[in-house]
Coordinates of C-alpha atoms in Angstrom, one line a residue:
M1 CA 0.0 0.0 0.0
K2 CA 1.6 3.3 -1.2
H3 CA 1.2 6.3 1.1
K4 CA 1.6 9.5 -1.0
R5 CA 2.6 12.7 0.5
A6 CA 0.7 15.8 -0.5
S7 CA 2.7 18.6 -2.2
G8 CA 4.5 21.0 0.1
S9 CA 7.7 21.4 2.0
R10 CA 8.9 18.9 4.6
G11 CA 10.1 19.5 8.2
A12 CA 10.8 22.7 10.1
G13 CA 7.2 23.5 11.0
A14 CA 5.5 21.6 8.3
R15 CA 1.9 22.6 7.9
A16 CA -1.0 20.1 7.7
A17 CA -1.3 20.8 3.9
A18 CA 2.1 19.3 3.3
L19 CA 1.2 16.0 5.0
P20 CA -0.6 12.9 3.5
E21 CA -4.4 12.8 3.8
W22 CA -4.3 9.6 6.0
F23 CA -2.5 11.7 8.6
S24 CA -3.9 15.2 8.2
G25 CA -7.4 13.9 7.6
G26 CA -7.3 10.7 9.5
K27 CA -6.8 12.3 12.9
F28 CA -6.9 9.1 15.0
G29 CA -4.2 6.4 15.4
L30 CA -3.4 3.4 17.6
F31 CA -0.1 3.4 19.6
I32 CA 1.1 0.0 20.9
H33 CA 3.8 -0.4 23.6
W34 CA 4.8 -4.0 23.7
G35 CA 7.9 -5.9 24.7
P36 CA 9.5 -8.1 27.4
Y37 CA 8.4 -5.6 30.0
S38 CA 4.8 -6.6 29.2
A39 CA 5.5 -10.0 30.6
L40 CA 6.5 -8.5 33.9
G41 CA 3.3 -6.5 34.1
G42 CA 4.7 -3.9 36.4
E43 CA 6.3 -6.2 39.0
W44 CA 9.8 -7.4 39.6
N45 CA 10.9 -9.7 42.4
G46 CA 7.9 -8.7 44.5
K47 CA 8.3 -5.0 43.9
R48 CA 5.5 -3.1 42.1
I49 CA 5.7 -0.1 39.9
E50 CA 4.2 2.8 41.9
P51 CA 0.7 4.0 41.0
G52 CA 0.8 6.4 38.2
D53 CA 4.2 5.2 37.1
I54 CA 4.9 3.6 33.7
A55 CA 5.5 -0.2 33.4
E56 CA 7.7 -0.1 30.3
W57 CA 10.4 1.6 32.3
I58 CA 10.6 -1.2 34.8
M59 CA 14.1 -2.2 33.9
Q60 CA 15.3 1.3 34.7
R61 CA 13.1 1.9 37.7
F62 CA 14.3 -1.2 39.5
R63 CA 17.8 -1.1 37.9
I64 CA 17.4 -4.7 36.6
P65 CA 20.9 -5.9 35.5
V66 CA 21.2 -6.6 31.7
A67 CA 21.9 -10.3 32.3
E68 CA 18.7 -10.7 34.3
Y69 CA 16.5 -8.7 32.0
R70 CA 17.9 -10.7 29.1
E71 CA 16.5 -13.8 30.8
V72 CA 13.1 -12.2 30.9
A73 CA 13.4 -11.4 27.2
A74 CA 14.5 -15.0 26.5
S75 CA 11.3 -16.4 28.1
F76 CA 9.1 -13.9 26.3
D77 CA 6.5 -16.0 24.5
P78 CA 3.3 -14.1 23.4
V79 CA 1.5 -17.2 22.2
R80 CA -1.9 -15.5 21.9
F81 CA -0.7 -12.7 19.7
D82 CA -2.9 -12.3 16.6
A83 CA -1.9 -9.5 14.2
R84 CA -5.2 -9.5 12.3
E85 CA -7.1 -9.2 15.5
W86 CA -5.1 -6.1 16.5
A87 CA -5.5 -4.5 13.1
A88 CA -9.2 -5.3 13.1
L89 CA -9.5 -3.6 16.5
A90 CA -7.9 -0.5 15.2
K91 CA -10.2 -0.4 12.3
S92 CA -13.3 -1.0 14.4
A93 CA -12.2 1.9 16.6
G94 CA -12.1 4.2 13.7
M95 CA -8.3 4.6 13.7
R96 CA -6.6 5.3 10.4
Y97 CA -3.0 4.4 11.4
L98 CA -1.0 2.2 13.8
V99 CA 2.4 2.7 15.4
V100 CA 4.1 -0.2 17.3
T101 CA 7.3 -0.4 19.3
A102 CA 10.0 -1.9 17.1
K103 CA 12.6 -1.2 19.9
H104 CA 11.9 0.5 23.2
H105 CA 14.4 1.8 25.7
D106 CA 15.2 -1.7 26.9
G107 CA 17.1 -2.3 23.6
F108 CA 15.2 -5.4 22.7
A109 CA 14.1 -5.6 19.0
M110 CA 10.5 -6.7 18.5
Y111 CA 11.4 -7.9 15.0
D112 CA 13.9 -10.1 13.2
S113 CA 17.1 -8.0 13.3
D114 CA 20.4 -9.0 11.7
V115 CA 22.1 -6.1 13.4
S116 CA 21.6 -7.6 16.9
D117 CA 20.5 -11.1 17.9
Y118 CA 18.9 -9.5 20.9
N119 CA 15.5 -9.7 19.2
I120 CA 12.2 -11.6 19.4
V121 CA 13.1 -14.1 16.8
D122 CA 16.7 -15.1 17.8
H123 CA 16.7 -14.5 21.5
A124 CA 13.1 -15.0 22.7
K125 CA 11.1 -18.2 23.0
F126 CA 8.4 -16.8 20.6
G127 CA 10.6 -17.1 17.5
R128 CA 8.2 -15.2 15.2
D129 CA 8.4 -11.7 13.7
P130 CA 5.3 -9.7 15.0
L131 CA 6.3 -6.6 13.0
R132 CA 6.1 -8.5 9.7
E133 CA 2.7 -10.0 10.7
L134 CA 1.4 -6.6 11.8
S135 CA 2.6 -4.9 8.7
E136 CA 0.8 -7.4 6.5
A137 CA -2.4 -7.4 8.7
C138 CA -2.5 -3.6 8.5
A139 CA -2.1 -3.6 4.8
E140 CA -5.1 -6.0 4.5
A141 CA -7.2 -3.9 6.8
G142 CA -6.4 -0.6 5.1
I143 CA -4.6 0.7 8.2
V144 CA -1.3 2.7 7.7
F145 CA 1.5 0.9 9.5
G146 CA 4.3 2.7 11.4
V147 CA 7.0 1.8 13.9
Y148 CA 8.4 3.4 17.1
Y149 CA 12.2 3.3 17.5
S150 CA 14.1 4.5 20.6
H151 CA 17.1 6.0 18.9
R152 CA 18.9 7.6 21.9
E153 CA 17.9 5.4 24.9
D154 CA 19.1 1.8 24.8
W155 CA 19.7 0.1 28.2
D156 CA 21.3 -2.9 26.7
H157 CA 24.1 -1.1 24.8
P158 CA 27.2 0.1 26.8
Y159 CA 27.5 3.4 24.8
A160 CA 23.9 4.5 24.5
Y161 CA 22.0 6.6 26.9
G162 CA 20.2 5.4 30.1
N163 CA 21.8 2.4 31.7
T164 CA 23.8 3.9 34.6
W165 CA 23.8 0.7 36.8
D166 CA 25.5 -1.7 34.4
F167 CA 27.7 0.6 32.2
T168 CA 30.1 3.3 33.3
T169 CA 30.3 4.1 29.6
S170 CA 26.6 5.0 29.3
Q171 CA 26.1 8.5 28.1
A172 CA 24.0 9.2 31.2
N173 CA 27.2 8.6 33.3
L174 CA 29.4 10.6 31.0
D175 CA 27.9 14.1 31.4
T176 CA 26.1 13.6 28.1
M177 CA 28.5 14.4 25.2
D178 CA 31.8 14.6 27.0
H179 CA 32.8 11.4 25.1
P180 CA 30.8 11.7 21.8
E181 CA 32.9 9.0 20.1
L182 CA 31.4 6.4 22.3
F183 CA 27.8 7.4 21.5
R184 CA 28.8 7.5 17.9
R185 CA 29.7 3.8 18.2
Y186 CA 26.2 3.1 19.4
L187 CA 24.7 5.0 16.5
D188 CA 26.8 3.3 13.9
E189 CA 26.7 -0.2 15.5
K190 CA 23.1 -0.4 16.3
A191 CA 20.6 2.5 16.0
L192 CA 21.2 3.6 12.4
P193 CA 21.6 0.0 11.0
Q194 CA 18.4 -1.1 12.7
L195 CA 16.6 1.8 11.3
R196 CA 17.8 0.9 7.9
E197 CA 16.4 -2.6 8.4
L198 CA 13.0 -1.3 9.4
L199 CA 12.9 0.9 6.3
T200 CA 13.8 -1.8 3.9
R201 CA 12.1 -4.9 5.1
Y202 CA 8.5 -4.1 6.1
G203 CA 7.0 -2.4 3.1
P204 CA 5.9 1.2 3.0
L205 CA 5.9 2.7 6.5
G206 CA 3.6 5.6 7.3
I207 CA 5.6 6.9 10.3
V208 CA 8.9 6.3 12.0
W209 CA 8.2 7.5 15.6
F210 CA 11.3 8.4 17.4
D211 CA 11.5 9.1 21.2
R212 CA 13.5 10.9 23.9
G213 CA 15.3 13.4 21.6
I214 CA 18.9 13.0 20.5
Y215 CA 21.9 15.2 21.4
T216 CA 22.8 17.3 18.4
P217 CA 20.9 18.7 15.4
E218 CA 23.3 16.8 13.1
Q219 CA 22.4 13.5 14.7
G220 CA 18.7 14.2 14.5
R221 CA 19.1 15.0 10.8
E222 CA 20.9 11.7 10.2
F223 CA 17.9 9.8 11.4
A224 CA 15.3 12.0 9.6
D225 CA 17.4 12.1 6.4
L226 CA 17.8 8.3 6.4
V227 CA 14.0 7.8 6.7
H228 CA 13.3 10.3 3.9
A229 CA 16.0 8.9 1.6
L230 CA 14.8 5.3 1.9
Q231 CA 11.1 6.1 2.1
P232 CA 10.3 9.6 0.9
D233 CA 6.6 9.3 1.8
C234 CA 7.2 8.2 5.4
L235 CA 6.7 10.7 8.1
V236 CA 9.1 11.5 10.9
N237 CA 7.7 12.7 14.2
G238 CA 9.0 15.8 16.1
R239 CA 11.0 13.8 18.7
V240 CA 13.7 12.9 16.3
G241 CA 15.7 16.0 17.5
H242 CA 16.7 17.3 20.9
Y243 CA 14.2 19.3 22.9
D244 CA 16.1 22.6 22.4
Q245 CA 16.4 22.2 18.7
E246 CA 14.2 23.4 15.8
L247 CA 11.6 20.9 14.5
L248 CA 13.5 18.3 12.5
G249 CA 10.6 16.1 11.8
D250 CA 7.5 16.5 9.7
Y251 CA 5.1 17.4 12.6
Q252 CA 5.2 18.2 16.2
S253 CA 5.0 15.6 19.0
L254 CA 3.5 16.9 22.2
T255 CA 4.6 15.7 25.6
D256 CA 3.2 12.4 26.8
N257 CA -0.6 13.0 27.4
G258 CA -0.1 16.6 26.4
M259 CA -3.0 18.8 25.5
P260 CA -2.5 22.4 24.5
A261 CA -4.6 25.1 26.1
G262 CA -5.1 26.6 22.6
G263 CA -4.4 25.8 19.0
I264 CA -0.9 25.2 17.5
E265 CA -0.5 26.6 14.0
E266 CA 1.5 23.7 12.7
A267 CA 0.8 20.0 12.3
W268 CA 0.9 18.2 15.6
E269 CA 0.0 15.0 17.4
T270 CA -0.4 14.0 21.0
P271 CA 0.4 10.5 22.3
Q272 CA -1.9 9.6 25.2
T273 CA -2.7 6.6 27.4
L274 CA -5.9 4.8 28.0
N275 CA -5.0 4.3 31.7
D276 CA -1.8 5.6 33.4
T277 CA 0.9 3.5 31.8
W278 CA 2.0 2.7 28.3
G279 CA 3.3 -0.8 28.7
F280 CA 1.0 -3.4 30.3
S281 CA 0.6 -3.2 34.1
K282 CA -1.6 -5.7 35.9
F283 CA -2.0 -3.1 38.7
D284 CA -3.3 -0.2 36.6
Q285 CA -7.0 -0.3 36.2
N286 CA -7.4 3.5 36.0
W287 CA -9.2 3.4 32.6
K288 CA -10.6 6.4 30.9
S289 CA -14.1 6.1 29.7
A290 CA -15.2 6.0 26.1
G291 CA -16.9 9.3 26.7
E292 CA -13.6 10.9 27.9
I293 CA -11.7 9.5 24.9
V294 CA -14.3 11.0 22.5
K295 CA -14.1 14.3 24.3
R296 CA -10.3 14.3 24.0
L297 CA -10.6 13.4 20.4
A298 CA -13.0 16.3 19.7
A299 CA -10.8 18.8 21.7
I300 CA -7.6 17.7 19.9
V301 CA -9.1 17.8 16.4
S302 CA -10.8 21.2 17.1
K303 CA -7.3 22.5 17.9
G304 CA -5.7 21.0 14.7
G305 CA -4.1 17.9 16.2
N306 CA -4.0 14.2 15.8
Y307 CA -4.8 11.7 18.6
L308 CA -2.4 8.8 19.0
L309 CA -4.1 6.6 21.6
N310 CA -2.1 3.8 23.3
V311 CA -2.8 0.3 24.4
G312 CA -0.4 -2.0 26.3
P313 CA -0.9 -5.7 25.4
T314 CA 0.0 -8.4 27.9
G315 CA 3.0 -10.7 27.8
E316 CA 0.8 -13.2 26.1
G317 CA 0.0 -10.8 23.3
V318 CA -3.6 -9.9 24.4
I319 CA -4.9 -6.4 24.4
P320 CA -6.7 -6.0 27.8
G321 CA -10.4 -6.3 27.8
P322 CA -11.2 -2.8 29.0
S323 CA -9.1 -1.4 26.2
V324 CA -11.0 -3.4 23.7
E325 CA -14.4 -2.3 25.1
I326 CA -13.4 1.4 25.2
L327 CA -12.1 1.4 21.7
R328 CA -15.1 -0.4 20.2
S329 CA -17.4 2.2 21.9
V330 CA -15.4 5.0 20.5
G331 CA -15.6 3.3 17.1
E332 CA -19.4 3.1 17.4
W333 CA -19.6 6.8 18.0
L334 CA -17.3 7.5 15.0
G335 CA -19.4 5.3 12.8
K336 CA -22.3 7.7 13.3
N337 CA -20.4 11.0 13.7
G338 CA -17.1 10.4 11.8
E339 CA -17.7 13.3 9.3
S340 CA -17.3 15.7 12.2
V341 CA -13.7 14.4 12.8
Y342 CA -12.2 13.0 9.6
G343 CA -11.0 15.5 7.1
T344 CA -12.0 18.5 9.3
S345 CA -10.0 21.6 10.1
V346 CA -9.6 23.6 13.3
S347 CA -12.3 25.6 14.9
P348 CA -12.7 29.0 13.4
F349 CA -13.7 30.5 16.8
P350 CA -10.9 32.4 18.5
A351 CA -11.7 31.2 22.0
D352 CA -13.1 28.1 23.8
L353 CA -16.8 27.5 23.5
P354 CA -18.7 27.2 26.8
W355 CA -20.5 24.0 25.8
G356 CA -17.9 22.0 23.9
F357 CA -15.8 22.1 20.7
C358 CA -16.1 23.0 17.0
T359 CA -14.6 21.4 13.9
R360 CA -15.1 22.5 10.4
K361 CA -15.3 21.1 6.8
G362 CA -16.0 23.6 4.1
D363 CA -19.2 25.5 4.8
T364 CA -20.2 23.2 7.6
L365 CA -19.4 23.7 11.3
Y366 CA -19.7 20.7 13.6
L367 CA -20.6 21.6 17.1
H368 CA -19.7 18.9 19.7
V369 CA -22.1 19.6 22.5
F370 CA -20.7 18.0 25.7
D371 CA -22.5 20.3 28.1
W372 CA -26.1 20.1 27.0
P373 CA -27.8 23.5 27.8
A374 CA -30.5 23.2 30.5
D375 CA -32.9 25.4 28.5
G376 CA -32.4 23.5 25.3
I377 CA -30.9 26.6 23.5
L378 CA -27.4 26.2 22.0
R379 CA -25.9 29.7 21.8
L380 CA -23.3 30.4 19.1
E381 CA -21.7 33.8 19.6
G382 CA -19.4 35.6 17.2
L383 CA -20.7 33.9 13.9
N384 CA -21.5 36.6 11.4
N385 CA -22.6 34.2 8.6
R386 CA -26.1 33.4 7.9
I387 CA -27.1 29.8 9.0
R388 CA -28.7 27.8 6.2
K389 CA -29.4 24.6 8.0
A390 CA -28.8 22.9 11.4
V391 CA -29.3 19.2 12.1
L392 CA -28.1 16.5 14.5
L393 CA -25.7 14.2 12.7
T394 CA -27.6 11.2 14.2
N395 CA -30.9 12.6 12.8
K396 CA -30.3 14.5 9.6
A397 CA -34.0 14.4 8.6
G398 CA -35.1 16.5 11.6
E399 CA -34.0 20.1 11.0
L400 CA -33.4 22.3 14.0
R401 CA -34.8 25.8 14.4
F402 CA -32.5 28.7 14.8
E403 CA -32.6 32.5 15.0
R404 CA -30.5 35.6 15.6
D405 CA -30.5 36.5 19.3
A406 CA -30.6 40.0 20.8
R407 CA -26.8 40.2 20.9
G408 CA -26.3 39.3 17.3
G409 CA -25.3 35.7 17.9
W410 CA -27.3 32.6 17.0
S411 CA -29.7 30.5 19.1
I412 CA -30.2 26.9 17.9
V413 CA -33.2 25.1 19.4
L414 CA -32.1 21.6 20.5
P415 CA -34.3 18.6 21.1
A416 CA -36.1 18.5 24.5
S417 CA -33.9 15.7 25.8
R418 CA -30.2 15.1 25.2
P419 CA -29.7 12.3 22.6
D420 CA -28.4 9.0 24.0
T421 CA -24.8 9.3 22.6
I422 CA -21.4 10.1 24.0
D423 CA -21.1 13.4 22.1
P424 CA -24.2 14.9 20.3
V425 CA -22.9 16.7 17.2
V426 CA -24.9 19.5 15.6
A427 CA -24.0 20.1 12.0
V428 CA -24.5 23.8 11.0
R429 CA -24.3 24.7 7.3
I430 CA -23.4 28.4 6.8
A431 CA -23.4 30.8 3.9
G432 CA -19.8 31.1 2.7
P433 CA -16.5 30.7 4.6
P434 CA -16.7 31.4 8.3
D435 CA -16.8 35.1 9.2
I436 CA -16.1 35.1 12.9
A437 CA -16.0 38.2 15.1
P438 CA -12.5 38.8 16.5
L439 CA -11.8 38.1 20.2
V440 CA -11.9 41.3 22.2
I441 CA -9.8 41.5 25.4
R442 CA -11.7 43.8 27.8
Q443 CA -9.7 45.7 30.4
K444 CA -11.2 45.8 33.9
G445 CA -10.9 49.3 35.4
G446 CA -7.5 50.1 36.8
E447 CA -6.1 46.7 36.1
P448 CA -3.2 45.7 33.8
V449 CA -4.0 44.2 30.4
V450 CA -2.3 40.8 29.9
L451 CA -2.1 39.6 26.2
D452 CA -0.7 36.2 25.7
H453 CA 0.2 33.8 22.8
L454 CA -3.1 32.0 23.2
T455 CA -5.4 35.0 22.6
A456 CA -3.2 36.5 19.9
S457 CA -4.0 36.5 16.2
T458 CA -0.9 35.9 14.0
R459 CA -0.1 37.6 10.7
G460 CA 2.3 36.8 7.9
R461 CA 4.8 34.0 8.9
A462 CA 4.2 34.4 12.7
V463 CA 3.0 31.1 14.0
K464 CA 1.9 29.5 17.3
R465 CA 4.3 26.7 18.0
F466 CA 5.3 24.0 20.5
N467 CA 8.6 22.6 21.6
R468 CA 8.8 19.5 23.7
R469 CA 10.9 20.8 26.5
G470 CA 10.4 20.1 30.2
E471 CA 7.5 18.3 31.7
E472 CA 4.7 20.3 30.0
G473 CA 6.5 21.5 26.9
E474 CA 7.0 25.0 25.7
F475 CA 4.4 27.0 23.8
H476 CA 5.1 30.3 22.1
I477 CA 4.8 32.4 18.9
S478 CA 7.9 32.5 16.6
K479 CA 8.9 32.7 12.9
M480 CA 8.7 36.5 12.9
T481 CA 11.4 37.7 10.5
G482 CA 9.9 40.9 9.0
P483 CA 7.5 43.8 9.6
G484 CA 4.6 41.9 8.1
D485 CA 5.0 39.0 10.6
A486 CA 3.0 40.3 13.5
I487 CA 1.1 39.4 16.6
E488 CA -2.1 41.2 17.2
W489 CA -4.9 41.6 19.7
R490 CA -8.2 43.6 19.8
V491 CA -8.4 45.3 23.2
D492 CA -11.2 47.3 24.8
M493 CA -9.3 49.9 27.0
A494 CA -11.3 51.2 29.9
D495 CA -8.8 53.7 31.3
P496 CA -6.9 56.2 29.2
G497 CA -3.5 57.1 30.6
L498 CA 0.2 56.1 30.7
Y499 CA 1.1 52.4 30.6
D500 CA 4.4 50.5 31.1
V501 CA 4.9 47.9 28.3
S502 CA 6.4 44.6 29.3
V503 CA 7.1 41.7 27.1
T504 CA 7.9 38.1 28.1
Y505 CA 10.0 36.3 25.6
A506 CA 13.2 34.3 24.9
A507 CA 15.8 34.9 22.3
R508 CA 18.9 32.8 21.3
P509 CA 22.4 34.1 21.2
G510 CA 23.0 35.6 17.7
W511 CA 19.6 37.4 17.6
E512 CA 20.9 40.6 19.2
D513 CA 20.4 42.6 16.0
G514 CA 16.6 42.2 16.3
R515 CA 14.4 45.2 17.1
F516 CA 10.7 45.2 17.5
T517 CA 7.8 47.6 17.9
V518 CA 4.7 47.4 20.2
S519 CA 1.9 49.6 19.1
A520 CA -1.4 50.4 20.9
G521 CA -3.6 52.5 18.6
R522 CA -1.4 55.3 17.4
A523 CA 1.1 55.0 20.3
R524 CA 4.2 52.9 19.9
V525 CA 7.4 51.9 21.6
T526 CA 10.5 50.2 20.0
A527 CA 13.1 48.0 21.7
A528 CA 16.1 45.8 21.0
V529 CA 15.9 42.1 21.6
R530 CA 18.0 40.9 24.5
T531 CA 19.3 37.3 24.1
R532 CA 20.0 34.7 26.8
P533 CA 22.0 31.5 26.8
G534 CA 19.0 29.2 27.0
W535 CA 16.9 28.9 23.8
Y536 CA 13.7 29.0 25.9
D537 CA 14.8 31.0 28.8
H538 CA 11.8 33.3 29.0
R539 CA 12.1 36.5 31.0
T540 CA 10.0 39.6 31.3
E541 CA 11.4 43.0 30.3
T542 CA 9.8 46.4 30.5
I543 CA 10.6 48.1 27.2
G544 CA 9.1 51.5 27.7
R545 CA 5.8 53.4 28.1
I546 CA 2.9 54.4 25.8
R547 CA 0.0 56.7 26.3
V548 CA -3.6 55.6 25.6
T549 CA -5.5 58.7 24.8
K550 CA -9.1 57.4 24.8
K551 CA -11.4 54.6 25.9
G552 CA -12.6 52.0 23.5
E553 CA -11.4 49.3 21.2
M554 CA -8.0 49.5 19.6
S555 CA -5.4 47.2 18.0
V556 CA -2.3 46.1 20.0
R557 CA 0.4 44.8 17.8
L558 CA 4.0 43.5 18.0
H559 CA 6.2 43.0 15.0
P560 CA 9.9 43.2 13.9
E561 CA 11.2 46.6 12.8
R562 CA 13.0 45.3 9.8
R563 CA 13.8 42.1 7.8
L564 CA 15.9 39.6 9.7
D565 CA 17.7 36.4 8.6
H566 CA 16.5 34.7 11.8
D567 CA 13.5 34.6 14.1
L568 CA 12.9 37.7 16.2
M569 CA 12.0 35.9 19.4
Y570 CA 10.0 33.2 21.1
F571 CA 7.1 35.3 22.3
R572 CA 4.9 34.3 25.3
S573 CA 3.0 37.4 26.5
L574 CA 2.7 41.2 26.6
E575 CA 1.4 43.4 29.4
L576 CA 0.2 46.9 29.6
A577 CA 0.4 48.1 33.2
P578 CA -1.1 51.4 34.3
V579 CA 1.4 53.8 35.7
D580 CA 0.7 55.3 39.2
R581 CA -2.6 53.6 39.8

């Protein structure tokens, strides 16, 4: 099965339009964490993984010696594994792609590798190649097949990162890259050759999903370039590079279980769990409900993302029963409401909706109503278009009544009782492309006005972005290189007067020649960018004062003063603070 990439540029903040339809339109994928750790189920020699911890890290958590963990891997025998059953489950859940661990941090290859005999065919009791079986089963089911590969972390290799208890030569014991020639040996001996195997033996891959970020931009590019050279239509996720680097993959990967507060204006995906762990744990029964999964799916898609939802099969190769039940329930909902998810684009509304989420396809808005209004009236504020038709997706024959309300918004009359479904979706067909009233930030008398990256509108090349750094990741606006690349807000000022202007941002060394202007109405102040050693070391600086001469709405704008050959800054927020109040 050939997976064609749509036209457009690759990497460095790739937009959804540059990605294949199965990804940009498919929205929903199955993640599978499976390996020898699955047979342990979160327990080693009577010690259990702590509640909320992750079972696939059990070797590291309990510092299991390589020799002992290799014995666990040797006895790994998932006799109940059925690749067609797994692919069928993904399809019944409405998932369009599947990503499975080919090698996790424990260093064990879940496929027939010639590079290392520490693999499921040569070392384990099982003696079969589950990746080959899964790739074939996915092709039969029409599911795009992808693999996960841990390219930095390998607890079985003496020169990789992570195993500090067996190897004094582990990069984690060597102050990272103090001895780069040793890590180079790991890359050349194992990581890159195994990646080549995966790219040449398992048919067309949709994604190679890397994890944990690698040390230098050059090393990250080696992996991304090898994928694109051998399989030009295969996607590379954003974790191929180090946290502090620019995006080297084809789309952004959020932190584990990450959910942005607002939208990100580049292609992104969030990997999330069904319970608390990724690999199987017999102690973790903290399952999310099907309703919660659908709500997360609607939220993610409304913000422009993809949802990669994980299951952790047992050591016998069985996907746990609660996972199966949840996924099938989600699939039933998608079977009736899938048009509100597949092939849709982000919500056109600039702020969160009080009752749920919105997705869009052409001239149709899909309103995901999770909080059913008690009075049966769904209020849609800020939509200037005329509504032509409104229906529930589960009852397209019964048109809903609607009218303009006193504030200029729309009121849609819902059925008397909430439909018996996880997420009732109202499809609203409008006249023309969405014409949405801009978000207005209203100042409360005497208080500062705080304008952040979430509430901003971007112009030109300016874009809301994400970098996977730290526990929660780093959100900002960047890519401003000229005067037309701007950040803008509509603000209703209550108090004329003098205001201190403060900006919270980060800037890399080498960006010292950047200058920027902040304007509020006709008033403006200009400042030079101040750089810091850390790429994302955000600090707040007061850059000057402006005078607001009258009450009412005005535009507040930040943009570079002149054309630059680099980004201006990583912007987070701007504040207008009244002077002497």
